[in-house]
Short mmCIF file of C-alpha atoms (C1' of nucleotides) in Angstrom, two decimals:
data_model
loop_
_atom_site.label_atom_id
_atom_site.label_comp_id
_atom_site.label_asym_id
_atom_site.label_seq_id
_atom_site.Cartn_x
_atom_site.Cartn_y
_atom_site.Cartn_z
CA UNK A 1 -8.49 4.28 -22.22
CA UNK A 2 -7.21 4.72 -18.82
CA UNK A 3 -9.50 7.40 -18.49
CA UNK A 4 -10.32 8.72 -14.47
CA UNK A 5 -13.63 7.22 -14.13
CA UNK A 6 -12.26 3.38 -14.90
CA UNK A 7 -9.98 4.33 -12.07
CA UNK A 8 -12.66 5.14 -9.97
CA UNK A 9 -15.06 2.52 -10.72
CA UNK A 10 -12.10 0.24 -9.48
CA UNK A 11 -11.78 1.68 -6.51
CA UNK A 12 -15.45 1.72 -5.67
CA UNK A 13 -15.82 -1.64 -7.09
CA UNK A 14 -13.28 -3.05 -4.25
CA UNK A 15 -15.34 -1.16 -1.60
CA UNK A 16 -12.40 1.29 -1.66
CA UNK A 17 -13.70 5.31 -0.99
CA UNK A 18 -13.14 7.65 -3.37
CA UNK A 19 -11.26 10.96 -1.26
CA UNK A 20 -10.40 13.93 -2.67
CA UNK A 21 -7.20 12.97 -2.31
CA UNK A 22 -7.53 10.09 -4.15
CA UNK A 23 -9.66 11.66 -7.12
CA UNK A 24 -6.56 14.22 -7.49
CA UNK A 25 -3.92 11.39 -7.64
CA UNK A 26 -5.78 9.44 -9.93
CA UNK A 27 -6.42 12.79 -12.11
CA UNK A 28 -2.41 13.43 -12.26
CA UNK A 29 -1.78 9.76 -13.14
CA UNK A 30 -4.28 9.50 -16.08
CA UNK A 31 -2.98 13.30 -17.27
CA UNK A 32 0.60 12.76 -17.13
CA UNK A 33 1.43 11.66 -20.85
CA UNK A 34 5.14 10.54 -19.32
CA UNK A 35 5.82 7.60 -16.80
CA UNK A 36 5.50 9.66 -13.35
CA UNK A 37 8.09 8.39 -10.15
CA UNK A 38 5.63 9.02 -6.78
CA UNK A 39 7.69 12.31 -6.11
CA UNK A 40 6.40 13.65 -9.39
CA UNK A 41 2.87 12.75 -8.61
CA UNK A 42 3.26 14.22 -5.36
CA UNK A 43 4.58 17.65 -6.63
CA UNK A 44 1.66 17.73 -9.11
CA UNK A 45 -0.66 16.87 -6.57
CA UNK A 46 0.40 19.45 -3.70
CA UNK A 47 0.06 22.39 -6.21
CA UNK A 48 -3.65 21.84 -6.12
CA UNK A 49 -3.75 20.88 -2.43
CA UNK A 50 -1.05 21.79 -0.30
CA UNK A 51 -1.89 19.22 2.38
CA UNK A 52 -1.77 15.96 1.08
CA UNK A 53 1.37 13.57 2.54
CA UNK A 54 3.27 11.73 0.78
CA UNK A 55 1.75 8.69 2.40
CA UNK A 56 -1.13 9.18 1.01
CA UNK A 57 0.09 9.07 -2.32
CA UNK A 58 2.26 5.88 -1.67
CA UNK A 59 -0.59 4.22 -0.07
CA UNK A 60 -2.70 5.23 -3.12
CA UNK A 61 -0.30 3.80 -5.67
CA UNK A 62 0.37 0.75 -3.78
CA UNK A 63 -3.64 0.60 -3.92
CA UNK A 64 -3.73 1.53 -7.23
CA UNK A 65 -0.96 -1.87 -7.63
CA UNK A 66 -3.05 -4.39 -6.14
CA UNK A 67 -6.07 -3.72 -7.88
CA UNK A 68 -4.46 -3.95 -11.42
CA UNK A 69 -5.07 -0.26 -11.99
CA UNK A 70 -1.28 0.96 -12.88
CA UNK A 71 1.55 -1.27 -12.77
CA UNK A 72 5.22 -0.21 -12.28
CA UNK A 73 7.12 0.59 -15.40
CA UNK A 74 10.73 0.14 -16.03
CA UNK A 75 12.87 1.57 -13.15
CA UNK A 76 16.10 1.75 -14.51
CA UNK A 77 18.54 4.89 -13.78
CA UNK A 78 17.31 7.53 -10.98
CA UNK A 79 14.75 8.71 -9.09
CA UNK A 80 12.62 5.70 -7.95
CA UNK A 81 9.87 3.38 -9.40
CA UNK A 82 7.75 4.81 -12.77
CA UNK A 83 4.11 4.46 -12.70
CA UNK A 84 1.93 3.54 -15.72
CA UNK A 85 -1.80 3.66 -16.68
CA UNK A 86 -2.90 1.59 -19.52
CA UNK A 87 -1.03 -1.11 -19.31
CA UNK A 88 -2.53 -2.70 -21.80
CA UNK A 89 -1.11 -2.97 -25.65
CA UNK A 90 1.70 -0.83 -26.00
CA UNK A 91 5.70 -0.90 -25.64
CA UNK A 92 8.52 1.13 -24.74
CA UNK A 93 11.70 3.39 -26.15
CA UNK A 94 14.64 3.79 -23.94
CA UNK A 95 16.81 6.60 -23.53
CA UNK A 96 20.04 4.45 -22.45
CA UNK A 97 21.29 7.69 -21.57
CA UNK A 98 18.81 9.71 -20.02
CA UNK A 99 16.74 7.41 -19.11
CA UNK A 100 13.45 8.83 -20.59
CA UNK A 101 10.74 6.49 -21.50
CA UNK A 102 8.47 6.91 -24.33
CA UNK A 103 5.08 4.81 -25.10
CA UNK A 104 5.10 3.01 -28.74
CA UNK A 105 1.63 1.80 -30.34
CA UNK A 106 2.13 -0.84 -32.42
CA UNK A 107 0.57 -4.31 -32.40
CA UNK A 108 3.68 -7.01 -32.50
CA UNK A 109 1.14 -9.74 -32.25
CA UNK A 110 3.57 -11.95 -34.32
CA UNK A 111 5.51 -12.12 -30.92
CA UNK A 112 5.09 -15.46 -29.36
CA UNK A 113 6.51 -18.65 -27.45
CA UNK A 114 6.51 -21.93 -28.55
CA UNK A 115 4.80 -23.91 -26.05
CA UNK A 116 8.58 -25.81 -25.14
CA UNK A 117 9.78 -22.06 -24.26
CA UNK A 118 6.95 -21.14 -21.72
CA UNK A 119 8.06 -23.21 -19.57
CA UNK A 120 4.92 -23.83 -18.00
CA UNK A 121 4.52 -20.00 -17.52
CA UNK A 122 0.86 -18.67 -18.28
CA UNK A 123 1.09 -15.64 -20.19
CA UNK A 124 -0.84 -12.85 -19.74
CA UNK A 125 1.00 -10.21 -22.35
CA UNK A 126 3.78 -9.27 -23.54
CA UNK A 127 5.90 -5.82 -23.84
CA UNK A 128 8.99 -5.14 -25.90
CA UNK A 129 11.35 -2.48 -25.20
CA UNK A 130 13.61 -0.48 -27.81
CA UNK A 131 16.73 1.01 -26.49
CA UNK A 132 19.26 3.35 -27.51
CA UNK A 133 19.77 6.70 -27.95
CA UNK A 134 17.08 9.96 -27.90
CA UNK A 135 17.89 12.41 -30.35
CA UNK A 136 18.64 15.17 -27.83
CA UNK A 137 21.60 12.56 -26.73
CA UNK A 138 22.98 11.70 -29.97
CA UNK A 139 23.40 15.39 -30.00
CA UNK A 140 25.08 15.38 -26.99
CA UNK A 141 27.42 12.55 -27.64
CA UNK A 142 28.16 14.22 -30.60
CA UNK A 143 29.70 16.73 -29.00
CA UNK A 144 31.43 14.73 -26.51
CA UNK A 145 32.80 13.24 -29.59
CA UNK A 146 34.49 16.79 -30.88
CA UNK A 147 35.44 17.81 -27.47
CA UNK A 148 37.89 14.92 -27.10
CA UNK A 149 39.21 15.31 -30.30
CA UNK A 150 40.55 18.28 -29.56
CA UNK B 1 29.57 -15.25 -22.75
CA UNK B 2 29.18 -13.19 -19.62
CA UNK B 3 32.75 -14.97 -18.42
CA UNK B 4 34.60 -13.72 -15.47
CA UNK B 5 37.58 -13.12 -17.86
CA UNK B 6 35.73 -10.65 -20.08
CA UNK B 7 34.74 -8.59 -17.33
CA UNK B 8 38.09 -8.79 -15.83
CA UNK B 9 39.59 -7.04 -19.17
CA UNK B 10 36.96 -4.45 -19.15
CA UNK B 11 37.93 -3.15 -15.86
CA UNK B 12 42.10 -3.56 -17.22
CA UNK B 13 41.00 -2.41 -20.11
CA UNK B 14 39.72 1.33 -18.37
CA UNK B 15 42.70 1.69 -15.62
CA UNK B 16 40.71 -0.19 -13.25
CA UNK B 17 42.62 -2.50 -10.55
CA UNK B 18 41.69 -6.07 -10.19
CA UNK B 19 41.10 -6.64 -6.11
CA UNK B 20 40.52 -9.59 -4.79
CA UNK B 21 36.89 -7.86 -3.74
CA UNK B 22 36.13 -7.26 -7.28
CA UNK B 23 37.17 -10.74 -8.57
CA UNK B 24 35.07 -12.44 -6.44
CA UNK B 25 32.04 -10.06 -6.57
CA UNK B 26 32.48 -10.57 -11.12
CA UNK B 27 32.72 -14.23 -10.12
CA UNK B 28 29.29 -14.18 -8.32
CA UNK B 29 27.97 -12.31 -10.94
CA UNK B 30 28.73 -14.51 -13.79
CA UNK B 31 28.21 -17.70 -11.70
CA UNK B 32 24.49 -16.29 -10.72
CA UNK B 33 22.07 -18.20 -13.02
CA UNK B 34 19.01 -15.64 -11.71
CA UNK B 35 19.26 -12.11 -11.41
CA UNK B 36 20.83 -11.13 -8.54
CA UNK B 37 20.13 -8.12 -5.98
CA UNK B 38 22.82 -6.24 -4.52
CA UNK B 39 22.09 -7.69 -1.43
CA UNK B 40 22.00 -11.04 -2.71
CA UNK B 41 25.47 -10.42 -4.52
CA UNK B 42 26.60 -9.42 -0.90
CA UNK B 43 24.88 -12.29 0.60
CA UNK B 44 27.05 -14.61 -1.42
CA UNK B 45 30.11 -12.58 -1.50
CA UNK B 46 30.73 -12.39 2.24
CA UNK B 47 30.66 -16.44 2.66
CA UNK B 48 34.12 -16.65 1.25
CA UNK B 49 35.45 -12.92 2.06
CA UNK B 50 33.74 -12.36 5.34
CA UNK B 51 34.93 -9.04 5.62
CA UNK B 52 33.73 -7.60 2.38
CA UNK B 53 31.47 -4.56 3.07
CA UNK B 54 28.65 -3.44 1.07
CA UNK B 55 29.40 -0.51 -0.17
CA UNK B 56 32.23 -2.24 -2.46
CA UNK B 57 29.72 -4.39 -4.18
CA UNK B 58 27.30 -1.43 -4.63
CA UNK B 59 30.83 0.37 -5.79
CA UNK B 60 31.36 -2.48 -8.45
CA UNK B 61 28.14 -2.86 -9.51
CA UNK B 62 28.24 1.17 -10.31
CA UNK B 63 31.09 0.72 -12.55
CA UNK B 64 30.67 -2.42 -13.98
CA UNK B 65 27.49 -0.21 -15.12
CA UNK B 66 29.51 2.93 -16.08
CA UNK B 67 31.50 0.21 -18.26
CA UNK B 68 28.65 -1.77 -19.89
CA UNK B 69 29.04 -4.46 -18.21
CA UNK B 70 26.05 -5.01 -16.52
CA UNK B 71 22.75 -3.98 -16.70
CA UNK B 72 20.11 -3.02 -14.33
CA UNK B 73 17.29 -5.39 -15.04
CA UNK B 74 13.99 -4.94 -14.21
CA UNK B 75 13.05 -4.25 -10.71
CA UNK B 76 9.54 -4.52 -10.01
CA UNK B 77 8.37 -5.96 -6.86
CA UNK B 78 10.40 -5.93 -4.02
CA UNK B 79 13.83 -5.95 -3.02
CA UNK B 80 16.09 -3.71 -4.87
CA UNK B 81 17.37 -3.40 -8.55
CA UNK B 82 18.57 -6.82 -10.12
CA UNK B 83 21.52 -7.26 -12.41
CA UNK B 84 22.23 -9.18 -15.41
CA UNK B 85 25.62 -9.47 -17.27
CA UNK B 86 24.91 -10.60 -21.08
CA UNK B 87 22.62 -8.01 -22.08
CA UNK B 88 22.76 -9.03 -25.67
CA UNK B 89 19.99 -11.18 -27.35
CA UNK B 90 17.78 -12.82 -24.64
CA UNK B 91 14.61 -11.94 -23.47
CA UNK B 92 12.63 -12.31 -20.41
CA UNK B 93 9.35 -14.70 -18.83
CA UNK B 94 8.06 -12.37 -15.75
CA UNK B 95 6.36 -14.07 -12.81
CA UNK B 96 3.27 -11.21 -11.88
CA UNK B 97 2.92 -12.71 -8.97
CA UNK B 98 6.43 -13.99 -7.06
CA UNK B 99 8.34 -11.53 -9.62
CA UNK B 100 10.26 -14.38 -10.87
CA UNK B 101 12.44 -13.49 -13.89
CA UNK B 102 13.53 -16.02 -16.51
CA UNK B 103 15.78 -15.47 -19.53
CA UNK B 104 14.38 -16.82 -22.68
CA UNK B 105 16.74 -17.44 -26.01
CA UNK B 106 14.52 -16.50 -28.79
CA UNK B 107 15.81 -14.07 -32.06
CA UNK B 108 13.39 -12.10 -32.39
CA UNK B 109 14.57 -10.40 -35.40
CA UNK B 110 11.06 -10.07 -37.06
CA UNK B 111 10.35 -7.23 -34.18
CA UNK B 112 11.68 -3.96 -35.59
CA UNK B 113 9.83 -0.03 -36.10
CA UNK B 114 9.24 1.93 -38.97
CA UNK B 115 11.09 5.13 -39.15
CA UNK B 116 7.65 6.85 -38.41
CA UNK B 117 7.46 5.27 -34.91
CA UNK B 118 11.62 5.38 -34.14
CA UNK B 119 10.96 9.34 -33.66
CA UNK B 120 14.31 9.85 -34.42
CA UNK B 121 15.88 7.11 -31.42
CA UNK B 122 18.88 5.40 -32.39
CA UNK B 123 17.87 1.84 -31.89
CA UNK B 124 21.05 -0.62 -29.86
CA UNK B 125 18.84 -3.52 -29.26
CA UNK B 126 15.22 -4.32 -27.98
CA UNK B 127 14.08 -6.39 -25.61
CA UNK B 128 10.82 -8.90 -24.84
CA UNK B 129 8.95 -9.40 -21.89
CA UNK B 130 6.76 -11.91 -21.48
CA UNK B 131 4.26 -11.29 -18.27
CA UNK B 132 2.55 -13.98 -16.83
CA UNK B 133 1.93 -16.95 -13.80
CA UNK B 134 4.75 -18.95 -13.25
CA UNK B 135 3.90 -22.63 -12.46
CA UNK B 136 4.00 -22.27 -8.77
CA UNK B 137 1.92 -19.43 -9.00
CA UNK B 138 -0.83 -21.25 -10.89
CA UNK B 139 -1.19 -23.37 -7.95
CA UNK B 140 -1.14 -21.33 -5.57
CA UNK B 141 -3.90 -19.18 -7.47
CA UNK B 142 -5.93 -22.33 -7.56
CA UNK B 143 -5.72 -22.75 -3.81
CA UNK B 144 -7.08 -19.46 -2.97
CA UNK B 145 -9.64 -20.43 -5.58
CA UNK B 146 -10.93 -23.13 -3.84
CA UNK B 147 -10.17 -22.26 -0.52
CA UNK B 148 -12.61 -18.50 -1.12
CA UNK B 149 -15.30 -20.94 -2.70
CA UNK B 150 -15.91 -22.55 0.80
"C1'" DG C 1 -22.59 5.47 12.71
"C1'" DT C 2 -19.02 2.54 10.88
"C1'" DC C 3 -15.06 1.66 8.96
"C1'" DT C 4 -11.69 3.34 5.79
"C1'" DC C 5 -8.57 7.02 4.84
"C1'" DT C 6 -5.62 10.91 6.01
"C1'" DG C 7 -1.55 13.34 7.79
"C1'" DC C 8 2.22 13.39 10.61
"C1'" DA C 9 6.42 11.77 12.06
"C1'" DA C 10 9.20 8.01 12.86
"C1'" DA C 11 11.08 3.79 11.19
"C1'" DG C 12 12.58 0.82 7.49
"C1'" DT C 13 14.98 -0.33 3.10
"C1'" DC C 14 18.19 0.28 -0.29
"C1'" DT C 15 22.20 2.92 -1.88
"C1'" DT C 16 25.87 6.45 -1.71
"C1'" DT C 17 29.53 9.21 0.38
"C1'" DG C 18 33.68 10.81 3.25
"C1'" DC C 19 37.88 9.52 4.86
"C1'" DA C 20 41.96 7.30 6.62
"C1'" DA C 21 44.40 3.00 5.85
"C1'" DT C 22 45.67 -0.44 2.43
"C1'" DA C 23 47.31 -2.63 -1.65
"C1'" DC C 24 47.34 -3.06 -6.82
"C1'" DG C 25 50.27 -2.35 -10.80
"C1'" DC D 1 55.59 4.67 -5.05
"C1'" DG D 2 51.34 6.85 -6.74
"C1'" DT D 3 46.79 6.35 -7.12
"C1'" DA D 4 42.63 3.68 -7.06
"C1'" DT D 5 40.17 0.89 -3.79
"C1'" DT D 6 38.70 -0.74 0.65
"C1'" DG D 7 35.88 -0.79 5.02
"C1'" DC D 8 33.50 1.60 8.22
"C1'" DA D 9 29.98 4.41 9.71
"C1'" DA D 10 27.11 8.08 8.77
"C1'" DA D 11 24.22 10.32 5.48
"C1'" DG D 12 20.98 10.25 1.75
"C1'" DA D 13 17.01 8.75 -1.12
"C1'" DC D 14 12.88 6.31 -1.47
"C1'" DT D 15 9.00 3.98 0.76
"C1'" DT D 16 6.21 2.07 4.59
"C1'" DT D 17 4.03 2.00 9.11
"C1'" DG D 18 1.47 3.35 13.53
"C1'" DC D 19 -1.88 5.91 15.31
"C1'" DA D 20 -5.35 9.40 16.44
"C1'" DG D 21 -8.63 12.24 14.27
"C1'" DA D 22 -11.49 13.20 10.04
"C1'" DG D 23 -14.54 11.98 6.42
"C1'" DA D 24 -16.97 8.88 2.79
"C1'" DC D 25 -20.99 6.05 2.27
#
DNA sequence: GTCTCTGCAAAGTCTTTGCAATACG
DNA sequence: CGTATTGCAAAGACTTTGCAGAGAC
């Protein structure tokens, strides 16, 4: 669903010009199946076209922001903010260890507020994270684990 | 929960000394009904220990985090990550807008995966996030509603 | 042709590091 | 007393800005 041309019409739709540039760093976003930080996007992009700044890919994503077209994901750990596409209905798992994000899909529509909790808010969706451990770092604290022992 | 004391023991408790600095900067922390930035820890640290430099509350924060007890929590907007002691059961009521963060005290214990979906994580604890207007920003959307319509 | 976008480099934020002096336990 | 911690200033990481020239529509 957060396919290139959505991205596009957005842009054109907010009188916003569609650049080469811009058609590349909205091509990386939508094909990156992870949660790319800027830099990443910017490596991907200059392998394709050596030129591009990293302005332009800031200003981009900070486009990108205000139109509602990727929002930022769950910064926690190194390396700068994490972009997402689709924002829409899906959740998170959290690597509390190496930080890597992964997308769930799974409708937890039974999630809600009572109207006393809201506190006025108006919600607009909702997102539930899962953390704990990957299984390439329960290895790895597993053999933390026998290391000390000995 | 958070209380000063407990953090106090978790710093005893790993060889850590208990400075004046670090007292005060838990004491902040614990006293801080938001979600504080580093800067705002600072902010509020310096008024009764003028002389308190920055990097000892970044240095605090980084090992209260080594030790668990604090948590980055979500930094999305502007200004730098924000911290939250208690990360146990509580959830969260996100301001789009004025990236206002609220804790909400809701079990939701019905929200849970199938092993399917886990892929192989080893699930500590989940949180929700509830995105949305806050109050203020409802009027202030309003405004600009009325205001364009002229 | 107009007006936005780009690329560059410089500036701005936020955070970390190196090191000598200090002070906790 | 020994060792962890402090404060300072400088460095580092990430992001934004200013401006002249280029390019989309």
């Amino acid at each position: 669903m957060p396919c290139l041309e959505m991205l596009i019409e957005l842009f054109r739709q907010n009188g916003r010009k569609i650049t080469p540039q811009r058609r590349l760093i909205l091509e990386v976003l939508t094909q990156h199946s992870e949660h790319p930080t800027a830099e990443e996007i910017y490596q991907q992009v200059v392998i394709t076209m050596p030129d591009v700044s990293r302005a332009t890919v800031y200003n981009t994503l900070r486009e990108l922001m205000t139109l509602g077209g990727v929002t930022e994901a769950f910064e926690s750990g190194e390396g700068g903010v994490r972009y997402e596409t689709n924002p829409g209905n899906h959740h998170h798992l959290f690597c509390t260890r190496c930080y890597k994000l992964v997308d769930i899909h799974h409708d937890f529509a039974e999630v809600a507020l009572s109207p006393g909790e809201l506190a006025g808010y108006q919600i607009v969706g909702h997102q539930v994270t899962f953390y704990g451990l990957c299984p390439d770092c329960q290895e790895r604290e597993k053999d933390e684990v026998l290391s000390s022992e000995m």
